[in-house]
Short mmCIF file of C-alpha atoms in Angstrom, two decimals:
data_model
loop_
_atom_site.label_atom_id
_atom_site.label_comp_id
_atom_site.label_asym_id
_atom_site.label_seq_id
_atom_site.Cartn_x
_atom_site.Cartn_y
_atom_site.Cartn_z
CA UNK A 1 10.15 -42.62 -7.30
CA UNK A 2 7.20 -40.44 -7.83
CA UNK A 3 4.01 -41.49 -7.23
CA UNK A 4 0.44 -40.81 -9.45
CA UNK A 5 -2.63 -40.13 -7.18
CA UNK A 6 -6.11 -38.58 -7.73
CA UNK A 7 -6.07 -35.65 -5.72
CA UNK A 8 -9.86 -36.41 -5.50
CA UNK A 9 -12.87 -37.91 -7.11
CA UNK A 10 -14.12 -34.22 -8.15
CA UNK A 11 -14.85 -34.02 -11.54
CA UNK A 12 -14.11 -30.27 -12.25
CA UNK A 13 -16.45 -28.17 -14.57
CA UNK A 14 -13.47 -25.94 -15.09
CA UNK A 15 -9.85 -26.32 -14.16
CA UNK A 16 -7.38 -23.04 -14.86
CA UNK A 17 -3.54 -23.63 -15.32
CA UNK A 18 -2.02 -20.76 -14.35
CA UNK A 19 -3.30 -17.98 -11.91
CA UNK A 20 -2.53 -14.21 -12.83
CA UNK A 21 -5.02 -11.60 -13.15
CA UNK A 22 -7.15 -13.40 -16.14
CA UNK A 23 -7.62 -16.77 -14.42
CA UNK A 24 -7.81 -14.68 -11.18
CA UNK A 25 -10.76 -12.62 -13.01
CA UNK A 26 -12.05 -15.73 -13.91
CA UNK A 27 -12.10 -17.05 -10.62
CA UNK A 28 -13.77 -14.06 -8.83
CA UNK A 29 -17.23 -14.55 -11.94
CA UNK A 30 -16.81 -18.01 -10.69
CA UNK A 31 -17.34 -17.44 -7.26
CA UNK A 32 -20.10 -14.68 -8.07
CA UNK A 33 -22.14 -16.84 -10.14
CA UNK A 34 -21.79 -19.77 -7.36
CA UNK A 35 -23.00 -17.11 -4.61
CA UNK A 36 -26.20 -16.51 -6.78
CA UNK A 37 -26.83 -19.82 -7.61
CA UNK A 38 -28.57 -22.91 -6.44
CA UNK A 39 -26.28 -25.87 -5.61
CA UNK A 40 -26.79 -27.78 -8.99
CA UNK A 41 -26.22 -24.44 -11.16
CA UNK A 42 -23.06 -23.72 -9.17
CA UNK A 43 -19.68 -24.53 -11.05
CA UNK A 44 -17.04 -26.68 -10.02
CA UNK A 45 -13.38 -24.83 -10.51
CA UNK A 46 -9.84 -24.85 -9.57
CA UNK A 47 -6.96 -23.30 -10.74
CA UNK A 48 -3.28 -24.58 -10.65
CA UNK A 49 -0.25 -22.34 -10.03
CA UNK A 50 3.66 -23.18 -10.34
CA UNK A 51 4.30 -19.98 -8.40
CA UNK A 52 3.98 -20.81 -4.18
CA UNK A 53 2.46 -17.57 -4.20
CA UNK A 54 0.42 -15.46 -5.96
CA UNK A 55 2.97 -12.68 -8.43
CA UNK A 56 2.61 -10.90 -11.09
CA UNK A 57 5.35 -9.09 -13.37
CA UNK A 58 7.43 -8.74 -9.28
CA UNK A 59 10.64 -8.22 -10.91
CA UNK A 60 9.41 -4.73 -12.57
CA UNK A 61 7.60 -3.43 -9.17
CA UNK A 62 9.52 -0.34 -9.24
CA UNK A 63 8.44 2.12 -6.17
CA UNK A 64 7.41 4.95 -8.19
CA UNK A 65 6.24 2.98 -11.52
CA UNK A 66 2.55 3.79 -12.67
CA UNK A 67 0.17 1.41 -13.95
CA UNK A 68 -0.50 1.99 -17.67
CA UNK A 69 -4.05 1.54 -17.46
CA UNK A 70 -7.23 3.05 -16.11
CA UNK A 71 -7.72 1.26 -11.80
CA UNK A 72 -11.42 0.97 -13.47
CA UNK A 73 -9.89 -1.24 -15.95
CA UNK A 74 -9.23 -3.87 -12.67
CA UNK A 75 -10.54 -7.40 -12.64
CA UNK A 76 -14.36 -6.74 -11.87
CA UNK A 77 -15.81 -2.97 -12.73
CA UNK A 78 -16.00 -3.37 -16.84
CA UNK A 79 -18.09 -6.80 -16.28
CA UNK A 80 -19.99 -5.41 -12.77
CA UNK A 81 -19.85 -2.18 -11.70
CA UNK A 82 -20.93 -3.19 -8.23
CA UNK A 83 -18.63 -5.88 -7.38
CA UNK A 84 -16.87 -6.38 -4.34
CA UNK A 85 -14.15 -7.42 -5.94
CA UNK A 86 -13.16 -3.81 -7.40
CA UNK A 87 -10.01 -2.04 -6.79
CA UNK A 88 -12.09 0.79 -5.11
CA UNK A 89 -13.59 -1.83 -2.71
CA UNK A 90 -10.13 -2.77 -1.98
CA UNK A 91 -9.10 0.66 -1.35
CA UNK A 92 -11.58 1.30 0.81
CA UNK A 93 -10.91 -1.96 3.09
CA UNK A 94 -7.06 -0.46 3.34
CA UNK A 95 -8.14 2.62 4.93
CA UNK A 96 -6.92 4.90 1.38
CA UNK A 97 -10.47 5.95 -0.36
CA UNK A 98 -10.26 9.35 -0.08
CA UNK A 99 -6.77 9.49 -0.09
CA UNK A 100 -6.31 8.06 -3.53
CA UNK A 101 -9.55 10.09 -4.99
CA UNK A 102 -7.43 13.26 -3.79
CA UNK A 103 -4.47 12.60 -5.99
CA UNK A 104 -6.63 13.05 -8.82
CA UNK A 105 -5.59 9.99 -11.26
CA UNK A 106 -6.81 6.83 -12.94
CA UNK A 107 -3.41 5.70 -12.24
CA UNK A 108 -2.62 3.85 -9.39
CA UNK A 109 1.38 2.31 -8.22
CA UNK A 110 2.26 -0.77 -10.03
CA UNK A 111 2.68 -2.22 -5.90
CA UNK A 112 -0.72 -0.93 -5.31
CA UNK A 113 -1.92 -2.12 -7.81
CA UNK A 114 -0.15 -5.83 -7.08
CA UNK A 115 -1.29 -5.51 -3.76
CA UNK A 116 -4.86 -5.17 -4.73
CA UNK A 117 -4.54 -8.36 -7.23
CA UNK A 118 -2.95 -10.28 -3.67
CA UNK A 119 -6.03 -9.13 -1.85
CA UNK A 120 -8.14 -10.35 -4.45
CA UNK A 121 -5.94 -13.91 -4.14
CA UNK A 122 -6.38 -14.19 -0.60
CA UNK A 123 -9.83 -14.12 -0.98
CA UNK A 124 -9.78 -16.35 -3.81
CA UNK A 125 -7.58 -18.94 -1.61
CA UNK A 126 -10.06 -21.97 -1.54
CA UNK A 127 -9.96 -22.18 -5.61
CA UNK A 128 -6.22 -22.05 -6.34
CA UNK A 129 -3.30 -25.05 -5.47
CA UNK A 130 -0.36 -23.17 -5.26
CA UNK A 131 3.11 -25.05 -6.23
CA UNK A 132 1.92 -26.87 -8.57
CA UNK A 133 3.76 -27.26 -12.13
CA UNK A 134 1.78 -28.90 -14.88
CA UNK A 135 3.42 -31.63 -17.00
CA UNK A 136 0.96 -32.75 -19.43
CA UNK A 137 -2.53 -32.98 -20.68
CA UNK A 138 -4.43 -36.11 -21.63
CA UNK A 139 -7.49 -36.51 -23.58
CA UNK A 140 -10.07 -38.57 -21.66
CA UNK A 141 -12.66 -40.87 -23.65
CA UNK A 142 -15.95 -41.42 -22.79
CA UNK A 143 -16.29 -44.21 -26.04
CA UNK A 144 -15.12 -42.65 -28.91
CA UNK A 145 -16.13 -38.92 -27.85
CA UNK A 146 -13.43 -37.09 -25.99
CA UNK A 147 -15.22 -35.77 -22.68
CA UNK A 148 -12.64 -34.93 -20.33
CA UNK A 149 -9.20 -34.10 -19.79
CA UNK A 150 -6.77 -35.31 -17.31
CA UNK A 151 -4.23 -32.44 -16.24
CA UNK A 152 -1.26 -34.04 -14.67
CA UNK A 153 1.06 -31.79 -12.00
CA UNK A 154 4.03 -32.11 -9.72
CA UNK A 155 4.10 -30.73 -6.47
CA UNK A 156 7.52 -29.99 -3.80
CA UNK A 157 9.40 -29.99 -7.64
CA UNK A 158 11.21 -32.15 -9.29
CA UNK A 159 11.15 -35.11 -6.97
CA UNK A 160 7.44 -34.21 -5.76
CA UNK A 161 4.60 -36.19 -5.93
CA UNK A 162 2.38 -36.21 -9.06
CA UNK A 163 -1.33 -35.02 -9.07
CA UNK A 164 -4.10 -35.91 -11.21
CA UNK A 165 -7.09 -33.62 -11.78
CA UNK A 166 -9.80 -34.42 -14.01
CA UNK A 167 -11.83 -31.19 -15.73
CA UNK A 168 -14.69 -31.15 -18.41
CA UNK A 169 -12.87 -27.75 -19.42
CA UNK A 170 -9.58 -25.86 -19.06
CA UNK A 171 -8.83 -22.64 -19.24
CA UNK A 172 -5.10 -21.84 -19.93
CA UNK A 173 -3.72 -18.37 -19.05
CA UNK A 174 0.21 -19.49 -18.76
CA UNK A 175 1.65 -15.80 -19.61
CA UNK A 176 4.03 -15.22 -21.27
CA UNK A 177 7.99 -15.90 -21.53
CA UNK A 178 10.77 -14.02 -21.55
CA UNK A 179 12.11 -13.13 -24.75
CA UNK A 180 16.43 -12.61 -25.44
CA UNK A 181 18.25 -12.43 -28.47
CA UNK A 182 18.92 -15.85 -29.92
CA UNK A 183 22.49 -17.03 -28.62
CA UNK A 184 22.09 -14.72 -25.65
CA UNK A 185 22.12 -17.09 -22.25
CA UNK A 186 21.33 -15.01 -18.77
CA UNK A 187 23.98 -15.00 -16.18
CA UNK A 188 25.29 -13.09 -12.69
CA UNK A 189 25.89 -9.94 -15.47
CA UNK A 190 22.96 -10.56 -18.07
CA UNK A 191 19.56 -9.97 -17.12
CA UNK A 192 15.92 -9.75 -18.44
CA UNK A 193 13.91 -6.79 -16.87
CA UNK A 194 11.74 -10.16 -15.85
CA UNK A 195 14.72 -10.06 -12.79
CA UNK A 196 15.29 -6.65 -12.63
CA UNK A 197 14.27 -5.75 -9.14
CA UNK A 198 15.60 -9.08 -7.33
CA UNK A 199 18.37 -9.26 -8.59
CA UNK A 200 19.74 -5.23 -8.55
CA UNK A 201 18.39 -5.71 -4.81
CA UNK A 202 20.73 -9.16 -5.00
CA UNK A 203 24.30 -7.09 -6.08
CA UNK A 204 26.91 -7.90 -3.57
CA UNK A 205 29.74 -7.03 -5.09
CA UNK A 206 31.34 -3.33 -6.35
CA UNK A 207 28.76 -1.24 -7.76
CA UNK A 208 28.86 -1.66 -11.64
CA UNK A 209 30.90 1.24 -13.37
CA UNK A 210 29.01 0.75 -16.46
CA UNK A 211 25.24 -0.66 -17.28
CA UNK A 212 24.30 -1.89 -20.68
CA UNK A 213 19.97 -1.86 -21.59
CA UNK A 214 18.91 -3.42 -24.96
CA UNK A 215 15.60 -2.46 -25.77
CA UNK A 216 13.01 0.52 -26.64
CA UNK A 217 9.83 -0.07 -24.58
CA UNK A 218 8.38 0.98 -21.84
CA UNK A 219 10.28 -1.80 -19.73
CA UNK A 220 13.05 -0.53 -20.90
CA UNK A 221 13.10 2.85 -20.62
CA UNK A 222 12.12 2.29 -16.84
CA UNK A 223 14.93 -0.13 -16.34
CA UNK A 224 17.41 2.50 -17.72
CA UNK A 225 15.82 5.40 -15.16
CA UNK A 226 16.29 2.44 -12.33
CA UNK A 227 19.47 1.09 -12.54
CA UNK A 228 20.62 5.37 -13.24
CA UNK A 229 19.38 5.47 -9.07
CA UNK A 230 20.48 2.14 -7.84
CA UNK A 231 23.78 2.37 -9.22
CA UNK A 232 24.43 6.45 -8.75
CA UNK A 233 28.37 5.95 -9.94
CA UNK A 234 27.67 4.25 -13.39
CA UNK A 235 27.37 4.67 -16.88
CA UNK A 236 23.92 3.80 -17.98
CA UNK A 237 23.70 3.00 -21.82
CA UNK A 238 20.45 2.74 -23.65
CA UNK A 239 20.90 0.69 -26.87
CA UNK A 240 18.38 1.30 -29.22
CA UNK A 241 17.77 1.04 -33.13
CA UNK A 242 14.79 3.75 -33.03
CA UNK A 243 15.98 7.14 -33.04
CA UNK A 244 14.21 7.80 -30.25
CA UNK A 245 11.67 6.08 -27.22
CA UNK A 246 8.29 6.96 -29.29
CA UNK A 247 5.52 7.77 -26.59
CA UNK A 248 2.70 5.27 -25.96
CA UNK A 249 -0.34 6.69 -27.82
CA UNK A 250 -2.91 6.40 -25.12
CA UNK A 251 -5.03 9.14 -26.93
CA UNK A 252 -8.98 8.26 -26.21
CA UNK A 253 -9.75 7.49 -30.03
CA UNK A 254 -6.65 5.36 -30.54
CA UNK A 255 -7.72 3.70 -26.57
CA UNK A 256 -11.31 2.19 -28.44
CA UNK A 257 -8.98 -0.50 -29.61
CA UNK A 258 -9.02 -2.00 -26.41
CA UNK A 259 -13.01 -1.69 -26.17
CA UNK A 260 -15.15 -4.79 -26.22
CA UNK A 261 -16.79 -3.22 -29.50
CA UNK A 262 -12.85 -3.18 -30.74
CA UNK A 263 -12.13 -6.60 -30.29
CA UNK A 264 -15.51 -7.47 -31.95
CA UNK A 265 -13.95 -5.71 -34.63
CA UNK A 266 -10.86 -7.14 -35.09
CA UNK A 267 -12.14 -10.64 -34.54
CA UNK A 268 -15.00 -10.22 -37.46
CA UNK A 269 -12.20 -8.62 -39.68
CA UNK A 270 -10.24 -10.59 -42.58
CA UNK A 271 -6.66 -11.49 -41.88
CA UNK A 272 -4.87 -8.15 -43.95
CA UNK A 273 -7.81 -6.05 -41.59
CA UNK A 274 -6.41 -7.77 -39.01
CA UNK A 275 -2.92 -6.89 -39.79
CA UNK A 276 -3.38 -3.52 -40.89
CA UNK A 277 -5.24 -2.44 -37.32
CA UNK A 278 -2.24 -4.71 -35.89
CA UNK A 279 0.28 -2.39 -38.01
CA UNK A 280 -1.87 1.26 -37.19
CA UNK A 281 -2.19 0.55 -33.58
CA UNK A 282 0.87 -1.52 -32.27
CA UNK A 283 2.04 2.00 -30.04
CA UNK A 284 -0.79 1.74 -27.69
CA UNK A 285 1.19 -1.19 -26.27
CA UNK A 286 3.88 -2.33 -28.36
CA UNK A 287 7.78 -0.52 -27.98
CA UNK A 288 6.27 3.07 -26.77
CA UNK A 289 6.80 4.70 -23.73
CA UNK A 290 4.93 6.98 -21.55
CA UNK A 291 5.38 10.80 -22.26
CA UNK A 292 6.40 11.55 -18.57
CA UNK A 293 8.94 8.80 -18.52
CA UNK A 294 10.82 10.36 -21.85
CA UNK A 295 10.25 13.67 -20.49
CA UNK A 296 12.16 13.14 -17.32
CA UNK A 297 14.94 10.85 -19.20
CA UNK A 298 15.71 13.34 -20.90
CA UNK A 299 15.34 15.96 -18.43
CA UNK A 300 18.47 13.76 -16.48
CA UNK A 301 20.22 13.57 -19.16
CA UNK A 302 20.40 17.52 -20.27
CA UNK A 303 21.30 18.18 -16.34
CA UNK A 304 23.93 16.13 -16.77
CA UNK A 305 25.58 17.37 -19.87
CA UNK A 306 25.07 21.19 -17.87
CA UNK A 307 27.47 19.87 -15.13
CA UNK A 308 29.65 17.87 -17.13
CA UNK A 309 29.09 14.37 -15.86
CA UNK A 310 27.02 12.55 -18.25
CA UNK A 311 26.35 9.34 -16.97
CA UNK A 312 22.85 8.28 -19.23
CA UNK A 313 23.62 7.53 -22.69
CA UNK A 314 21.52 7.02 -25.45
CA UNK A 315 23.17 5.33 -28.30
CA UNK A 316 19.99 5.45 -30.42
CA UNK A 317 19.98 4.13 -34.46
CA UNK A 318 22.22 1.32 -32.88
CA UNK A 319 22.76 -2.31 -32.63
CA UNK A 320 24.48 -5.10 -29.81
CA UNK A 321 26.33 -7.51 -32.49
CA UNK A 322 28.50 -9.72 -30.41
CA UNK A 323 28.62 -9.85 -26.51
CA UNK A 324 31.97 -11.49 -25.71
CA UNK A 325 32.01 -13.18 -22.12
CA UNK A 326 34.66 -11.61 -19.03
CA UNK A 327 38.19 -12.69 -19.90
CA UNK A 328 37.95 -12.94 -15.53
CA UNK A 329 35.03 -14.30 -13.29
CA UNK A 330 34.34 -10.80 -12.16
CA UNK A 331 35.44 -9.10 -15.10
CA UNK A 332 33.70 -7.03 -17.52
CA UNK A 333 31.52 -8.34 -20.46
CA UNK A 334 32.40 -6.61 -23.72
CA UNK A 335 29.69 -5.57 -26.32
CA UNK A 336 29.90 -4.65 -29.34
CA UNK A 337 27.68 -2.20 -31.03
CA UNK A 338 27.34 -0.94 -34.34
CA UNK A 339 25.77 2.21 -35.55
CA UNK A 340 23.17 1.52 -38.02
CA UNK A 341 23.81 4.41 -40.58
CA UNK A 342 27.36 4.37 -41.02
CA UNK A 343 28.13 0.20 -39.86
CA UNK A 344 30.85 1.82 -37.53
CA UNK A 345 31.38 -0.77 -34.25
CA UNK A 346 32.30 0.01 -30.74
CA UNK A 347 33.15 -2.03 -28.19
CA UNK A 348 31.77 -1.31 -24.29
CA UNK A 349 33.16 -3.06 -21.12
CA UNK A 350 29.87 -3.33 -19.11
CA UNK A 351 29.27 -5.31 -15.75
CA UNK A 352 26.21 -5.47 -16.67
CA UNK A 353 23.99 -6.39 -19.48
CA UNK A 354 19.84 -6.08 -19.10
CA UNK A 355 17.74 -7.49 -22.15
CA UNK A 356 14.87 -5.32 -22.54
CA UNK A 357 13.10 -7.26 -25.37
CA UNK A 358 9.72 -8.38 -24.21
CA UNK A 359 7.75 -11.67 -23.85
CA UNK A 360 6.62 -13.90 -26.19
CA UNK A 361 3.17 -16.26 -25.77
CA UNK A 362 3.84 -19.69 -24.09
CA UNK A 363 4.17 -22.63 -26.30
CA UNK A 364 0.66 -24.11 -26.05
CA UNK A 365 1.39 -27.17 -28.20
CA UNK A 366 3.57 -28.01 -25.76
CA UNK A 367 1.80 -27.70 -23.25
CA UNK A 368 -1.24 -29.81 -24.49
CA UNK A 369 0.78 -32.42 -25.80
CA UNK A 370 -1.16 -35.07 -27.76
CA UNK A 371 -4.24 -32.86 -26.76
CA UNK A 372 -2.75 -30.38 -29.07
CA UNK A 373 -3.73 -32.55 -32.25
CA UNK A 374 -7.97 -32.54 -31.49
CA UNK A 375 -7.12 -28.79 -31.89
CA UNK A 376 -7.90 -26.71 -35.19
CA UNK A 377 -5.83 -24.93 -36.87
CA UNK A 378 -5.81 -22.05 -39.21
CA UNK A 379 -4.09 -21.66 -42.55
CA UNK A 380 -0.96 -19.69 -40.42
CA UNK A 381 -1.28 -23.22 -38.08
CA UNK A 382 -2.54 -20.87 -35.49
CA UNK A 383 -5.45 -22.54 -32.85
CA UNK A 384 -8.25 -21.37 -34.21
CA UNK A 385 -10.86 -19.71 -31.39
CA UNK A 386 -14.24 -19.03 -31.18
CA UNK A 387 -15.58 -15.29 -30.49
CA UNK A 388 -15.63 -16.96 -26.62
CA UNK A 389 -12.32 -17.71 -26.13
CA UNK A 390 -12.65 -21.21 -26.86
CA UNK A 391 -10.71 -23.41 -28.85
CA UNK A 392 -12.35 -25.07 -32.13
CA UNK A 393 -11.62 -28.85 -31.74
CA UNK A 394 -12.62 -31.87 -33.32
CA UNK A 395 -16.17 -33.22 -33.72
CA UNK A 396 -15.33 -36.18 -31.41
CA UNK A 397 -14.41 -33.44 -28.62
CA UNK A 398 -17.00 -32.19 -26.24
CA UNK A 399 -14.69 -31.56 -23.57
CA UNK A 400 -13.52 -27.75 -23.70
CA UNK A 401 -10.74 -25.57 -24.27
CA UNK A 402 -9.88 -21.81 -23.31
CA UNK A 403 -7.42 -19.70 -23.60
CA UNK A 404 -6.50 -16.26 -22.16
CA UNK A 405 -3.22 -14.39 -23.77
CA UNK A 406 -1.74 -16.24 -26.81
CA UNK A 407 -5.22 -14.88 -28.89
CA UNK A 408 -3.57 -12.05 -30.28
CA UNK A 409 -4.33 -13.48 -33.74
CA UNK A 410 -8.12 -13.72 -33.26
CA UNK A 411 -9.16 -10.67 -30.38
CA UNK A 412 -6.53 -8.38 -30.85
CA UNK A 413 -4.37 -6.43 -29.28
CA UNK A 414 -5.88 -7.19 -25.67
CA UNK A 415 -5.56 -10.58 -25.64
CA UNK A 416 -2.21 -10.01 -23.23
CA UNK A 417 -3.87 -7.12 -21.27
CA UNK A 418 -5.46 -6.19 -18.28
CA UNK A 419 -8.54 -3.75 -20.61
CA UNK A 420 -10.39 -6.48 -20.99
CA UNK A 421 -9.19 -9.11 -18.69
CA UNK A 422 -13.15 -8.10 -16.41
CA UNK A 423 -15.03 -8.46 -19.75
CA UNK A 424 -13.66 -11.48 -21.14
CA UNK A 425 -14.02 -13.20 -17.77
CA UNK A 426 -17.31 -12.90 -18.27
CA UNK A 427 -17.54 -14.09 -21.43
CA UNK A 428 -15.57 -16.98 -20.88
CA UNK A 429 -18.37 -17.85 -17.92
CA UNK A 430 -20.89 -17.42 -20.06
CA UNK A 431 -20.00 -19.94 -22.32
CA UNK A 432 -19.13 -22.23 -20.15
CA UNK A 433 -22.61 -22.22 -18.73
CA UNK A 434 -24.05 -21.92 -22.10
CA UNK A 435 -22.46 -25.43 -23.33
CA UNK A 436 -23.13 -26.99 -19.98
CA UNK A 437 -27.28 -26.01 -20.65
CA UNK A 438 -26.80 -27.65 -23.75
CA UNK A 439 -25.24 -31.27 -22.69
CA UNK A 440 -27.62 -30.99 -20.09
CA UNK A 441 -30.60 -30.95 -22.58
CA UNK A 442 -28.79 -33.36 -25.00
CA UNK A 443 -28.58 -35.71 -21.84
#
């Protein structure tokens, strides 16, 4: 039977569920303000992961893959410049400085990259309890005003012991989920480029003679050039409707977007503004791939065709209608796709089927559980947030509410990414301090 503790008698200033690079940003302003500050201006935080460890995106950390953003873009050098938390502080502790300034890019590895965030964690390890899941939320009462909130987690899973932490504010960065096509289930033989890595690395049995990828982003066009290594005697099949991978429009005036003036912007704007910079600017992030990526796609492809073994397909302007399971246990799945223009259907054997199709925000409702109702709501029955971050909540609520991801609706396109993951750490600290200065007066 499980049993309920306090983990302590700490009453936390802030307490972060979840711990990937915006709760880890958060973290490191945490600890900088605390190093600058006098014992009773210092904040109290923690932050609770499910994960035993810290991991980000591990399933896509291909060798060769590229980040997609600027290393200055990291979890420090936007907010503070001179941070020793930066990624070039962390390349100059490894040894690689000069090394990396000679290859002459903003782009580092996606494993360097990782690697820097698990430096960063290490450092970090005092504020985070790994292997801890969260199972519900309770509004505290201090008379009739809510002050508090009680964040209840399991730890050693599902017959672990229960933990009770009590926070005058949270600050929820969850992620996001995976996303498949509804009545798809994942299997041995149907993935989500969430797995790809593991469980390629994971194939003991024949190599596949044919590989099936749903999807036209940038996930999904590295997926396709991945599996086309790993499995060098298959048939790779890209299943798109686009007619093409359209490249990722990183050009520097399109790139403002992602500015802290350009989520001012969006959040200021009416709801069609909203949607209409939504709509203009969705291939800086959404289904676009980089240039080099199509370039050398294709390049494989066309060398193929010249020696008359084409193993990458591209069956573009095209849909997956039915996936019918293996008549066998180690049979072939068969899909069936239909060409958009003409409604003509073909059916593929593939041993392997990789959904491609993105994330989607966490449920925060869920999450919050009867918390979720002292939240406000707009007239989509979005949460509505404050320029801060923060959630607007009922007058009888002083206790506080942030959120990281899931803001798409109010900030904009960032509100998943790592361009202003340094900023809006700061921001988020700010406030935090700023409301504590005021119950402090009002006390």
């Amino acid at each position: 039977m499980n049993r309920v503790r306090r983990e302590d008698k700490t009453v936390h200033d802030v307490l972060g569920i979840g711990y990937g690079p915006s709760n880890l940003a958060l973290a490191i302003a945490i600890e900088e303000h605390n190093r600058r500050s006098a014992p009773q201006d210092r904040l109290q935080a923690a932050f609770l992961e499910k994960q035993p460890e810290f991991g980000w995106h591990r399933g896509m950390l291909i060798d060769d893959a590229t980040m997609q953003v600027s290393f200055l873009k990291d979890l420090v050098t936007m907010r503070d410049p001179t941070s020793d938390y930066s990624f070039l502080c962390y390349l100059k502790e490894r040894g690689r400085l000069v090394d990396f300034l000679n290859q002459k890019t903003l782009f580092p590895l996606r494993i360097e990259f990782h690697d820097y965030f698990e430096w960063v964690a290490a450092r970090l390890e005092h504020m985070v309890r790994y292997g801890h899941e969260v199972l519900s939320v309770e509004p505290v009462f201090d008379g009739a005003e809510v002050a508090w909130f009680d964040v209840v987690s399991r730890v050693g899973g599902p017959d672990g012991e229960q933990v009770t932490h009590r926070a005058r504010n949270l600050c929820l960065a969850t992620g996001l989920t995976p996303r498949i096509p509804p009545g798809a289930a994942r299997s041995e033989q149907v993935w989500h480029t969430q797995e790809l890595l593991p469980r390629t690395q994971a194939w003991s049995g024949p190599d596949p003679k044919r590989v099936v990828v749903l999807g036209a982003g940038q996930s999904a066009a590295e997926a396709v050039s991945y599996l086309h290594r790993s499995f060098p005697g298959a048939e790779v099949c890209a299943v798109f409707a686009k007619y093409g991978y359209t490249p990722a429009d990183d050009s520097p005036f399109a790139n403002r977007v992602f500015d802290p003036e350009g989520v001012d912007v969006y959040y200021r704007s009416p709801r069609e503004v909203k949607q209409s910079l939504m709509d203009y600017h969705r291939s800086t992030n959404y289904s676009a791939v980089d240039l080099e990526l199509i370039d050398s796609l294709y390049r494989s492809q066309y060398q193929e065709r010249v020696q008359g073994r084409e193993r990458l397909r591209f069956l573009n302007v095209s849909r997956i209608r039915e996936v019918a399971p293996a008549e066998q246990e180690t049979g072939p799945l068969r899909v069936t796709v239909e060409y958009l223009p003409t409604g003509e259907r073909s059916v593929l054997d593939t041993d392997l089927l990789v959904y491609a199709t993105g994330y989607h925000p966490a449920d925060q409702d869920a999450l919050l559980g009867r918390v979720a109702k002292l939240c406000l709501r707009d007239e989509e029955n979005a949460l509505r947030l404050d320029r801060d971050h923060r959630v607007a909540v009922a007058p009888n609520v002083s206790a506080g509410i942030y959120l990281q991801g899931s803001t798409e609706h109010t900030h904009g396109l960032t509100s998943t990414l790592l361009s202003h993951t340094a900023v809006r750490s700061g921001e988020i600290l700010d406030s935090l301090l700023g409301h504590r200065t005021r119950e402090d007066a009002a006390a």
